[in-house]
Amino acid sequence: DTGVSQNPRHKITKRGQNVTFRCDPISEHNRLYWYRQTLGQGPEFLTYFQNEAQLEKSRLLSDRFSAERPKGSFSTLEIQRTEQGDSAMYLCASSSSMTGGPLVGTFGSGTRLTVV
Amino acid sequence: GENVEQHPSTLSVQEGDSAVIKCTYSDSASNYFPWYKQELGKRPQLIIDIRSNVGEKKDQRIAVTLNKTAKHFSLHITETQPEDSAVYFCAASNPSSNTGKLIFGQGTTLQVKP
């Protein structure tokens, strides 16, 4: 369906490996967020981009996590040296600061990461 | 730090009854309060939101109320239907961060029994 697109939908990786996820926001949206959701919990903020600028990064995010949005369109989230505690659903969301709409209006379907 | 508490964690009602979910927030500067519905295995979907300049907002069977003095807000679902069964999350946003970052509650699993 149309909207925020995330790939892959599922990723199983061995502990210590690097993984990269991609998010394609709604085309006219300049705001892009990454959240992480573990089972039974609400989404937890990871990082925020306005256009290509990364304006905020959660203090909970270790230096193994890095995110980019090089051209202000799609974004990637990379996790280096994965740990079992990284297993979660990684959600991307986008919105527009121009329309006065919801701050985090549309989530993607997420990438479910399992670290074995 | 910023914190949002949500209650109850589970709620079971009979079809046709009303359901109320409550949230409290810690940051008095928060001014935007959305609610999301998440069905099993699916993405969170925005169902209603409220800004701090109003005390209540209604959309068909769903309403949200806000008490800024007490720093709490509630979701009200009337005439519940089985398809309302899902996990509901409240959230709050602090404008001083200038990012629209949302702090989410822990979620309420709503079960509507036919």
CSV table of C-alpha atoms in Angstrom, one decimal:
chain,number,residue,atom,x,y,z
A,1,ASP,CA,0.0,0.0,0.0
A,2,THR,CA,1.1,3.6,-0.3
A,3,GLY,CA,2.7,5.5,2.5
A,4,VAL,CA,5.9,4.9,4.4
A,5,SER,CA,7.8,1.9,3.1
A,6,GLN,CA,10.3,-0.1,5.1
A,7,ASN,CA,12.7,-2.8,3.9
A,8,PRO,CA,13.3,-5.5,4.7
A,9,ARG,CA,10.2,-6.6,6.6
A,10,HIS,CA,12.1,-9.2,8.6
A,11,LYS,CA,15.8,-9.7,9.3
A,12,ILE,CA,17.4,-12.5,11.2
A,13,THR,CA,21.1,-12.1,11.9
A,14,LYS,CA,23.8,-13.6,14.0
A,15,ARG,CA,25.1,-11.8,17.0
A,16,GLY,CA,28.0,-9.6,16.0
A,17,GLN,CA,26.9,-9.0,12.4
A,18,ASN,CA,26.0,-5.6,11.0
A,19,VAL,CA,22.5,-4.9,9.6
A,20,THR,CA,21.0,-2.0,7.7
A,21,PHE,CA,17.4,-1.0,7.3
A,22,ARG,CA,15.8,1.3,4.8
A,23,CYS,CA,12.9,3.7,5.1
A,24,ASP,CA,11.2,5.5,2.2
A,25,PRO,CA,8.9,8.2,3.6
A,26,ILE,CA,5.9,9.7,2.0
A,27,SER,CA,7.4,11.9,-0.8
A,28,GLU,CA,6.4,15.3,0.4
A,29,HIS,CA,7.2,14.7,4.1
A,30,ASN,CA,10.3,16.5,5.3
A,31,ARG,CA,10.2,15.0,8.9
A,32,LEU,CA,11.4,11.4,9.4
A,33,TYR,CA,11.6,9.5,12.6
A,34,TRP,CA,13.0,6.1,13.7
A,35,TYR,CA,11.4,4.3,16.6
A,36,ARG,CA,12.1,0.9,18.2
A,37,GLN,CA,9.3,-1.2,19.7
A,38,THR,CA,9.8,-4.3,21.8
A,39,LEU,CA,7.1,-6.8,22.6
A,40,GLY,CA,4.5,-5.4,24.9
A,41,GLN,CA,5.9,-1.9,24.9
A,42,GLY,CA,5.2,1.4,23.2
A,43,PRO,CA,7.5,2.7,20.5
A,44,GLU,CA,10.7,4.3,21.8
A,45,PHE,CA,12.2,7.3,20.0
A,46,LEU,CA,15.6,6.7,18.4
A,47,THR,CA,16.3,9.6,16.1
A,48,TYR,CA,14.8,12.4,14.0
A,49,PHE,CA,15.6,14.0,10.6
A,50,GLN,CA,14.3,17.2,9.2
A,51,ASN,CA,15.2,17.0,5.5
A,52,GLU,CA,18.8,15.7,5.5
A,53,ALA,CA,19.7,17.0,8.9
A,54,GLN,CA,19.7,14.7,11.9
A,55,LEU,CA,18.4,17.0,14.6
A,56,GLU,CA,18.0,14.7,17.5
A,57,LYS,CA,19.3,11.3,18.6
A,58,SER,CA,18.2,9.5,21.7
A,59,ARG,CA,20.6,9.3,24.6
A,60,LEU,CA,19.6,5.6,24.8
A,61,LEU,CA,21.2,5.0,21.4
A,62,SER,CA,24.6,3.5,21.6
A,63,ASP,CA,27.4,4.3,19.2
A,64,ARG,CA,26.7,1.1,17.4
A,65,PHE,CA,23.6,2.7,15.9
A,66,SER,CA,23.9,5.2,13.0
A,67,ALA,CA,21.3,6.7,10.8
A,68,GLU,CA,21.5,8.8,7.6
A,69,ARG,CA,19.2,10.6,5.3
A,70,PRO,CA,21.7,11.8,2.6
A,71,LYS,CA,19.3,13.5,0.2
A,72,GLY,CA,16.4,14.3,2.5
A,73,SER,CA,14.4,11.5,1.0
A,74,PHE,CA,15.0,7.9,2.1
A,75,SER,CA,16.8,7.0,5.3
A,76,THR,CA,18.9,4.1,6.5
A,77,LEU,CA,19.5,2.8,10.0
A,78,GLU,CA,22.6,0.7,10.6
A,79,ILE,CA,23.3,-1.4,13.6
A,80,GLN,CA,26.9,-2.6,14.0
A,81,ARG,CA,27.9,-5.6,16.0
A,82,THR,CA,24.4,-6.6,16.8
A,83,GLU,CA,23.4,-7.9,20.2
A,84,GLN,CA,20.5,-10.0,21.3
A,85,GLY,CA,19.0,-7.0,23.0
A,86,ASP,CA,18.7,-5.3,19.7
A,87,SER,CA,16.0,-7.7,18.7
A,88,ALA,CA,12.9,-5.5,18.2
A,89,MET,CA,10.6,-4.0,15.6
A,90,TYR,CA,12.2,-0.9,14.0
A,91,LEU,CA,9.6,1.6,12.9
A,92,CYS,CA,10.0,4.6,10.6
A,93,ALA,CA,7.5,7.4,10.5
A,94,SER,CA,7.2,10.6,8.5
A,95,SER,CA,5.2,13.8,8.5
A,96,SER,CA,5.3,17.3,7.0
A,97,SER,CA,6.1,20.4,8.9
A,98,MET,CA,4.3,22.4,6.2
A,99,THR,CA,0.8,21.2,6.6
A,100,GLY,CA,0.3,21.6,10.3
A,101,GLY,CA,-0.8,18.0,10.5
A,102,PRO,CA,0.2,15.3,13.0
A,103,LEU,CA,3.8,15.5,14.2
A,104,VAL,CA,4.2,11.7,13.7
A,105,GLY,CA,1.4,10.9,11.4
A,106,THR,CA,2.3,7.8,9.4
A,107,PHE,CA,4.3,4.8,10.5
A,108,GLY,CA,5.7,2.2,8.1
A,109,SER,CA,5.1,-1.5,8.6
A,110,GLY,CA,8.4,-1.8,10.3
A,111,THR,CA,11.4,-4.1,10.1
A,112,ARG,CA,11.4,-6.9,12.6
A,113,LEU,CA,15.0,-7.7,13.7
A,114,THR,CA,15.9,-11.0,15.4
A,115,VAL,CA,19.4,-11.4,16.6
A,116,VAL,CA,20.3,-15.1,17.3
B,1,GLY,CA,13.0,12.9,32.2
B,2,GLU,CA,9.9,12.9,30.1
B,3,ASN,CA,7.5,10.1,31.0
B,4,VAL,CA,4.1,9.0,30.0
B,5,GLU,CA,2.1,6.5,32.2
B,6,GLN,CA,-0.8,4.6,30.7
B,7,HIS,CA,-3.6,2.7,32.5
B,8,PRO,CA,-5.0,0.1,32.5
B,9,SER,CA,-2.6,-2.3,30.8
B,10,THR,CA,-5.5,-4.5,29.8
B,11,LEU,CA,-9.2,-3.8,29.5
B,12,SER,CA,-12.0,-6.1,28.6
B,13,VAL,CA,-15.5,-4.9,27.8
B,14,GLN,CA,-18.7,-6.2,26.3
B,15,GLU,CA,-19.6,-5.1,22.9
B,16,GLY,CA,-21.6,-1.9,23.1
B,17,ASP,CA,-20.1,-0.8,26.3
B,18,SER,CA,-17.7,2.2,26.6
B,19,ALA,CA,-14.0,1.9,27.2
B,20,VAL,CA,-11.8,4.5,28.8
B,21,ILE,CA,-8.0,4.6,28.8
B,22,LYS,CA,-6.1,7.1,30.8
B,23,CYS,CA,-2.6,8.6,30.5
B,24,THR,CA,-0.6,11.0,32.6
B,25,TYR,CA,2.5,12.9,31.5
B,26,SER,CA,5.4,14.4,33.4
B,27,ASP,CA,6.5,17.3,31.3
B,28,SER,CA,4.2,20.3,31.7
B,29,ALA,CA,5.5,21.8,28.5
B,30,SER,CA,4.0,19.0,26.4
B,31,ASN,CA,1.3,20.3,24.1
B,32,TYR,CA,0.4,17.6,21.6
B,33,PHE,CA,-1.3,14.3,22.6
B,34,PRO,CA,-2.0,11.7,19.9
B,35,TRP,CA,-3.5,8.2,20.3
B,36,TYR,CA,-2.5,5.2,18.2
B,37,LYS,CA,-4.2,1.9,17.6
B,38,GLN,CA,-2.1,-1.1,16.8
B,39,GLU,CA,-3.5,-4.4,15.7
B,40,LEU,CA,-1.5,-7.5,16.1
B,41,GLY,CA,1.4,-7.6,13.7
B,42,LYS,CA,0.6,-4.2,12.2
B,43,ARG,CA,1.8,-0.7,12.4
B,44,PRO,CA,0.6,1.9,14.9
B,45,GLN,CA,-2.1,4.0,13.3
B,46,LEU,CA,-3.1,7.5,14.4
B,47,ILE,CA,-6.8,7.5,15.4
B,48,ILE,CA,-7.1,10.9,17.1
B,49,ASP,CA,-5.0,13.7,18.5
B,50,ILE,CA,-5.5,16.8,20.6
B,51,ARG,CA,-3.5,19.9,21.2
B,52,SER,CA,-3.2,21.8,24.4
B,53,ASN,CA,-5.4,24.7,23.4
B,54,VAL,CA,-8.5,22.5,23.5
B,55,GLY,CA,-10.0,20.4,26.3
B,56,GLU,CA,-11.9,17.8,24.3
B,57,LYS,CA,-12.1,16.5,20.7
B,58,LYS,CA,-14.5,14.0,19.3
B,59,ASP,CA,-14.5,11.9,16.1
B,60,GLN,CA,-17.6,9.7,15.8
B,61,ARG,CA,-17.3,7.0,18.6
B,62,ILE,CA,-13.9,8.2,19.7
B,63,ALA,CA,-13.2,11.2,22.0
B,64,VAL,CA,-10.2,12.5,23.8
B,65,THR,CA,-10.2,14.8,26.8
B,66,LEU,CA,-7.3,16.8,28.2
B,67,ASN,CA,-6.7,18.2,31.7
B,68,LYS,CA,-3.5,20.3,31.5
B,69,THR,CA,-3.6,21.2,35.1
B,70,ALA,CA,-3.6,17.6,36.2
B,71,LYS,CA,-1.4,16.6,33.3
B,72,HIS,CA,-3.6,13.8,32.2
B,73,PHE,CA,-5.6,12.9,29.1
B,74,SER,CA,-8.0,10.1,28.3
B,75,LEU,CA,-9.4,8.2,25.3
B,76,HIS,CA,-13.0,7.4,25.3
B,77,ILE,CA,-14.5,4.8,23.0
B,78,THR,CA,-18.3,4.5,23.0
B,79,GLU,CA,-20.5,1.7,21.6
B,80,THR,CA,-17.5,-0.6,21.3
B,81,GLN,CA,-17.3,-3.2,18.6
B,82,PRO,CA,-15.2,-6.3,18.3
B,83,GLU,CA,-13.0,-4.6,15.6
B,84,ASP,CA,-12.0,-2.1,18.3
B,85,SER,CA,-9.9,-4.9,19.9
B,86,ALA,CA,-6.3,-3.8,19.6
B,87,VAL,CA,-3.5,-2.3,21.6
B,88,TYR,CA,-3.9,1.5,22.1
B,89,PHE,CA,-1.0,3.8,22.8
B,90,CYS,CA,-1.1,7.4,24.1
B,91,ALA,CA,1.8,9.7,23.5
B,92,ALA,CA,2.9,13.2,24.3
B,93,SER,CA,5.2,15.7,22.6
B,94,ASN,CA,7.3,18.4,24.1
B,95,PRO,CA,7.7,21.4,21.7
B,96,SER,CA,10.9,22.6,23.3
B,97,SER,CA,12.7,19.7,21.6
B,98,ASN,CA,11.6,21.3,18.3
B,99,THR,CA,11.5,17.8,16.7
B,100,GLY,CA,8.0,16.6,17.4
B,101,LYS,CA,9.5,13.6,19.2
B,102,LEU,CA,6.8,11.6,20.9
B,103,ILE,CA,7.0,9.8,24.2
B,104,PHE,CA,4.7,6.8,24.2
B,105,GLY,CA,2.8,5.1,27.0
B,106,GLN,CA,3.2,1.4,27.7
B,107,GLY,CA,0.0,0.5,25.9
B,108,THR,CA,-3.5,-0.8,26.7
B,109,THR,CA,-4.7,-4.1,25.3
B,110,LEU,CA,-8.4,-3.7,24.7
B,111,GLN,CA,-10.6,-6.7,24.2
B,112,VAL,CA,-14.2,-6.3,23.1
B,113,LYS,CA,-16.2,-9.4,23.7
B,114,PRO,CA,-19.1,-10.1,21.2
